[in-house]
XYZ file of C-alpha atoms in Angstrom:
414
model
C 2.286 20.406 60.746
C 3.286 23.454 62.784
C 6.099 25.471 61.281
C 9.097 25.904 63.578
C 10.299 29.496 63.717
C 13.851 30.321 64.796
C 14.449 33.827 66.083
C 16.972 35.831 64.110
C 18.848 36.464 67.343
C 20.343 32.990 67.098
C 21.848 33.977 63.754
C 23.491 36.893 65.586
C 24.888 34.419 68.142
C 26.281 32.304 65.288
C 27.868 35.407 63.754
C 29.466 36.166 67.125
C 30.886 32.628 67.190
C 32.316 33.177 63.706
C 33.772 36.528 64.755
C 35.384 35.136 67.921
C 36.772 32.099 66.068
C 38.285 34.336 63.379
C 39.834 36.765 65.864
C 41.221 33.821 67.833
C 43.558 33.196 64.908
C 45.467 36.188 66.301
C 45.281 35.060 69.939
C 44.875 31.480 71.168
C 45.001 30.149 67.611
C 48.301 31.940 66.941
C 50.179 29.167 68.720
C 50.725 27.221 65.477
C 51.979 30.328 63.653
C 54.356 31.352 66.441
C 55.900 27.905 66.351
C 56.355 28.119 62.564
C 57.808 31.641 62.710
C 60.376 30.684 65.308
C 61.648 27.522 63.674
C 61.359 28.668 60.048
C 63.417 31.826 60.554
C 65.441 30.966 63.675
C 64.044 33.854 65.744
C 64.755 33.743 69.475
C 62.068 32.676 71.919
C 61.930 36.143 73.499
C 61.447 37.976 70.191
C 58.850 35.440 69.077
C 56.826 36.013 72.245
C 57.234 39.781 71.873
C 55.062 39.598 68.743
C 52.086 38.827 70.970
C 53.208 41.530 73.414
C 52.986 44.149 70.666
C 49.523 42.888 69.712
C 48.361 43.097 73.334
C 49.771 46.605 73.831
C 48.060 47.769 70.649
C 44.720 46.245 71.696
C 45.022 47.661 75.221
C 45.168 51.248 73.972
C 42.712 50.784 71.105
C 39.990 49.343 73.342
C 39.980 52.592 75.325
C 38.194 54.154 72.335
C 35.552 51.410 72.166
C 32.640 53.651 73.225
C 33.472 56.285 70.599
C 34.169 53.665 67.944
C 30.901 51.756 68.254
C 28.892 54.943 68.662
C 30.306 56.237 65.373
C 30.248 53.044 63.302
C 27.770 50.760 65.061
C 28.374 47.077 65.772
C 27.711 45.822 62.229
C 30.173 48.094 60.450
C 32.530 48.231 63.447
C 33.140 44.483 63.634
C 33.459 44.262 59.837
C 36.208 46.892 59.929
C 37.888 44.961 62.777
C 37.963 41.824 60.601
C 39.517 43.835 57.756
C 42.283 44.943 60.117
C 42.832 41.275 60.951
C 43.065 40.462 57.236
C 45.588 43.285 56.796
C 47.630 41.983 59.746
C 47.933 38.498 58.242
C 48.835 40.024 54.871
C 51.718 41.835 56.579
C 52.733 38.612 58.361
C 52.839 36.909 54.957
C 55.084 39.617 53.514
C 57.454 39.756 56.505
C 59.655 36.780 55.491
C 61.352 36.646 58.878
C 61.730 40.416 59.369
C 60.924 40.920 63.044
C 60.107 44.632 62.588
C 57.427 43.801 60.014
C 56.082 41.132 62.387
C 55.760 43.789 65.089
C 53.948 46.140 62.687
C 51.607 43.304 61.701
C 50.938 42.534 65.354
C 50.131 46.193 66.056
C 47.637 46.220 63.168
C 46.190 42.949 64.458
C 45.650 44.594 67.838
C 42.694 46.451 66.309
C 41.083 43.133 65.420
C 41.998 41.680 68.821
C 40.433 44.645 70.638
C 37.069 44.646 68.877
C 36.678 41.138 67.491
C 36.400 38.957 70.578
C 33.908 39.098 73.459
C 33.521 42.878 73.766
C 31.551 43.219 70.523
C 29.782 39.898 71.054
C 28.599 40.921 74.523
C 27.165 44.189 73.204
C 25.394 42.512 70.286
C 23.964 39.659 72.347
C 22.833 42.051 75.058
C 20.736 43.826 72.409
C 19.325 40.716 70.775
C 18.635 38.549 73.834
C 16.547 38.924 76.977
C 15.902 35.213 77.438
C 18.709 32.651 76.973
C 21.336 35.399 77.092
C 23.775 33.213 79.035
C 23.508 30.397 76.500
C 23.974 32.851 73.626
C 27.163 34.172 75.254
C 28.403 30.619 75.754
C 27.789 29.922 72.059
C 29.718 33.060 71.128
C 32.654 32.247 73.404
C 32.813 28.744 71.897
C 34.508 30.376 68.927
C 37.868 30.013 70.661
C 37.376 26.255 70.832
C 36.200 26.156 67.224
C 39.416 27.901 66.197
C 41.438 25.146 67.877
C 39.302 22.367 66.389
C 39.565 23.544 62.792
C 42.348 26.121 62.693
C 45.237 24.246 64.325
C 45.271 21.098 62.116
C 44.342 22.960 58.917
C 47.012 25.633 59.373
C 49.669 23.106 60.336
C 48.815 21.070 57.238
C 49.164 24.184 55.035
C 52.472 25.069 56.694
C 53.822 21.545 56.189
C 52.765 21.391 52.525
C 53.098 24.948 51.237
C 54.971 26.949 53.880
C 54.184 29.598 56.453
C 53.702 32.403 53.889
C 50.833 30.549 52.222
C 49.322 29.940 55.641
C 49.299 33.669 56.370
C 47.790 34.504 52.953
C 45.061 31.929 53.622
C 44.208 33.455 56.982
C 44.140 36.935 55.446
C 41.673 35.812 52.772
C 39.542 34.064 55.389
C 39.235 37.163 57.597
C 38.388 39.270 54.538
C 35.556 36.833 53.730
C 34.343 36.952 57.342
C 34.287 40.773 57.198
C 31.949 40.613 54.195
C 29.796 37.965 55.885
C 29.363 40.067 59.036
C 28.537 43.158 56.987
C 25.888 41.169 55.119
C 24.203 39.364 58.031
C 24.751 41.295 61.283
C 22.191 43.889 62.379
C 22.843 46.346 65.192
C 19.498 45.935 66.923
C 16.389 43.726 66.515
C 14.291 46.885 66.074
C 16.219 47.550 62.849
C 14.408 44.600 61.263
C 11.109 44.982 63.112
C 11.801 42.366 65.802
C 11.936 42.226 69.585
C 14.829 40.578 71.432
C 14.652 36.842 72.112
C 12.120 36.410 74.912
C 10.510 39.797 74.291
C 11.478 43.305 75.344
C 9.855 42.945 78.782
C 11.318 39.554 79.683
C 13.162 39.407 83.016
C 16.194 37.151 82.589
C 16.324 36.011 86.240
C 13.807 35.771 89.067
C 14.118 38.583 91.573
C 15.812 36.419 94.204
C 18.637 35.586 91.746
C 19.400 39.045 90.423
C 22.735 39.302 92.154
C 24.182 40.217 95.461
C 21.915 43.158 96.279
C 23.331 43.375 99.817
C 26.863 43.959 98.551
C 28.337 47.414 98.412
C 31.657 48.839 97.387
C 34.685 46.756 98.201
C 37.178 48.474 100.533
C 39.952 50.119 98.527
C 42.593 47.755 99.852
C 40.575 44.714 98.874
C 39.676 46.203 95.516
C 43.389 46.532 94.789
C 44.046 42.975 95.964
C 41.225 41.632 93.800
C 42.409 43.524 90.718
C 45.909 42.154 91.330
C 44.514 38.611 91.533
C 42.775 39.066 88.178
C 46.027 40.462 86.782
C 47.727 37.198 87.785
C 45.027 35.291 85.892
C 45.659 37.521 82.862
C 49.345 36.608 82.966
C 48.443 32.910 82.797
C 45.691 32.889 80.154
C 46.448 34.152 76.609
C 50.265 33.848 76.914
C 49.932 30.237 78.023
C 47.433 29.341 75.292
C 49.422 30.992 72.506
C 52.596 29.056 73.443
C 51.115 25.569 73.742
C 52.467 24.402 70.381
C 55.929 25.794 71.146
C 55.912 24.112 74.543
C 55.205 20.653 73.202
C 57.288 20.838 70.024
C 60.269 21.986 72.116
C 59.862 18.710 73.983
C 60.337 16.799 70.721
C 56.753 16.155 69.622
C 55.755 16.570 65.979
C 53.956 19.853 65.171
C 51.126 18.097 63.315
C 50.568 15.777 66.261
C 50.311 18.802 68.549
C 47.861 20.411 66.091
C 45.634 17.327 66.247
C 45.788 17.408 70.038
C 44.796 21.089 69.956
C 41.795 20.112 67.836
C 40.700 17.671 70.537
C 41.354 20.434 73.093
C 38.945 22.650 71.144
C 36.133 20.096 71.402
C 36.697 19.720 75.131
C 36.842 23.497 75.598
C 33.484 24.077 73.890
C 31.813 21.374 75.967
C 33.392 22.663 79.170
C 32.172 26.218 78.525
C 28.614 24.981 78.047
C 28.796 22.953 81.263
C 30.289 25.965 83.082
C 27.310 28.069 82.009
C 24.888 25.483 83.380
C 26.761 24.837 86.636
C 27.299 28.471 87.614
C 23.531 28.891 88.004
C 23.106 25.620 89.884
C 25.985 25.319 92.349
C 27.349 28.869 92.591
C 30.681 30.555 91.936
C 32.576 29.288 94.991
C 32.177 25.616 94.126
C 32.981 26.416 90.510
C 36.296 27.978 91.605
C 37.198 24.839 93.547
C 36.300 22.528 90.642
C 37.506 24.427 87.583
C 40.348 26.141 89.427
C 41.783 22.802 90.531
C 41.535 21.415 87.004
C 43.382 24.307 85.329
C 46.136 24.260 87.960
C 46.629 20.524 87.398
C 46.657 21.077 83.612
C 49.448 23.651 83.825
C 51.517 21.443 86.096
C 51.107 18.734 83.446
C 52.210 21.186 80.726
C 55.386 21.728 82.766
C 55.822 17.979 83.286
C 55.577 17.385 79.520
C 59.255 18.351 79.358
C 59.997 15.143 81.237
C 57.180 13.047 79.716
C 57.313 13.956 75.978
C 54.853 11.299 74.790
C 51.733 11.551 72.622
C 49.347 10.039 75.215
C 50.531 12.544 77.816
C 50.138 15.379 75.275
C 46.501 14.488 74.562
C 45.752 13.934 78.242
C 47.271 17.306 79.159
C 45.354 19.259 76.537
C 42.055 17.552 77.373
C 42.432 18.520 81.039
C 43.586 21.985 79.958
C 40.418 22.427 77.895
C 38.278 21.401 80.854
C 39.767 24.057 83.124
C 40.215 27.086 80.832
C 36.666 28.527 81.205
C 37.402 29.683 84.778
C 40.104 32.016 83.410
C 37.867 33.776 80.890
C 34.345 33.440 82.310
C 35.182 33.623 86.019
C 35.839 37.253 86.847
C 32.623 38.687 85.294
C 30.667 36.446 87.666
C 32.857 37.419 90.611
C 32.282 41.098 89.856
C 28.514 40.526 89.869
C 28.629 38.705 93.195
C 30.835 41.270 94.944
C 28.975 44.408 93.925
C 25.490 45.824 93.752
C 23.829 46.182 90.369
C 24.761 49.866 90.326
C 28.426 49.184 91.097
C 28.775 46.151 88.821
C 29.876 47.965 85.612
C 32.473 49.917 87.582
C 33.949 46.852 89.262
C 33.863 44.816 86.052
C 35.771 47.496 84.158
C 38.468 47.563 86.866
C 38.798 43.786 86.829
C 38.990 43.807 83.024
C 41.787 46.362 83.249
C 43.669 44.062 85.627
C 43.121 41.138 83.255
C 44.414 43.108 80.255
C 47.441 44.353 82.194
C 48.198 40.769 83.130
C 48.117 39.818 79.469
C 50.620 42.573 78.712
C 52.955 41.530 81.525
C 52.764 37.861 80.613
C 52.990 38.104 76.824
C 56.811 37.967 76.618
C 57.387 35.870 79.742
C 57.242 32.451 78.000
C 59.985 33.447 75.565
C 62.173 35.033 78.232
C 61.873 31.964 80.454
C 62.569 29.646 77.519
C 65.731 31.531 76.562
C 66.910 31.361 80.180
C 66.045 27.722 80.873
C 65.853 26.058 77.465
C 62.175 25.144 77.880
C 58.751 26.759 78.059
C 57.765 24.314 80.778
C 58.847 26.511 83.674
C 56.461 29.232 82.502
C 53.562 26.795 82.898
C 54.729 25.866 86.383
C 54.788 29.587 87.217
C 51.256 29.851 85.808
C 50.041 27.086 88.115
C 51.428 28.982 91.114
C 49.887 32.286 90.010
C 46.543 30.614 89.332
C 46.527 29.037 92.768
C 47.326 32.358 94.450
C 44.638 34.210 92.495
C 41.938 31.634 93.265
C 42.807 31.680 96.974
C 42.467 35.488 97.008
C 39.073 35.312 95.296
C 37.832 32.640 97.712
C 38.897 34.783 100.691
C 37.100 37.758 99.119
C 33.933 35.663 98.796
C 34.167 34.649 102.442
C 34.588 38.262 103.566
C 32.275 40.199 101.253
C 29.565 37.880 99.920
C 27.299 37.285 102.931
C 25.076 34.536 101.573
C 26.076 31.883 99.067
C 22.452 31.488 98.093
C 22.665 34.924 96.559
C 25.583 34.111 94.250
C 23.935 32.013 91.595
C 25.524 33.991 88.809
């Protein structure tokens, strides 16, 4: 019987999934904790949301040193240190006991983990370990956000209900410390370090020549570059802030926190599946059709999140979060594809960096908006309605940009 050999690169992909899932405890998975902080200590909606603002500001400035950081420490040690910062952040959260200043300090420390523990490090590592199946490996890594919702939300809510929020934070701190040790033990910076070639071989060409991108594209006009960056900024406003306030949105409408946690677990399953399907469809039907399909779904989901204020029932909760999970991939996986389609290979890194900057700025602008809107209106629902409007505007801008600057749809398979 022939022995089946699995390339070590797939272990690296699994480690990336673990890393993304762990870091998501400080981003999308923080929804459960924010809800507990607010209602355990009676902190206002605005101040509660500002915790994530501080984290985003910290990450925004820290990520500027990414090149120096990974050059000095390497991926293996670098991501392990990032997990230790996450563990330290949750330790500070546990010791805060309702002190908002300590929460802000904890969030700032967590920004280090948030900057280096999500897709930035995963993309670098997978790019080194994979020539073939790189897209699938990235999809596996990004599935960590869904895994965090599947496992993290119900487990954390159960700990909070039984033992309190402080125990929940101590648990998360211990978990990230364990993940730091695991990454240090198993991650390797490069396949050559262990005498291997990347998956598919060093000379493997990931795509046939005719699918390598939009070779006929050049630089976008400055006006349109600004418009496109602004559209991605609007997407940034609607992504992490919306995800991190899902529990608050539905519990404010009268639903039980544990019920919402179970719904978030279902959301996680749907999200993972939707990301895998997104990865397959983008190569088959192109980015424009994907925008129409996934863009429509996420807009509908956010309108439903707003409507939950008026339909506070469990079936509507589960329906909303299932549809939400179906549409989310367009917000996180969309703009890297758009950058590839609207630039030459030489210009792609430059355009991608500018779009990422717009996305991060959007996250900063949007981080406190849910709390501000809730304090003004008495509900988080209006923030989600605003998100649906911003999403619609951003997708329309991107579609117009495709029509103007991508000459052939046959060239935009990725």
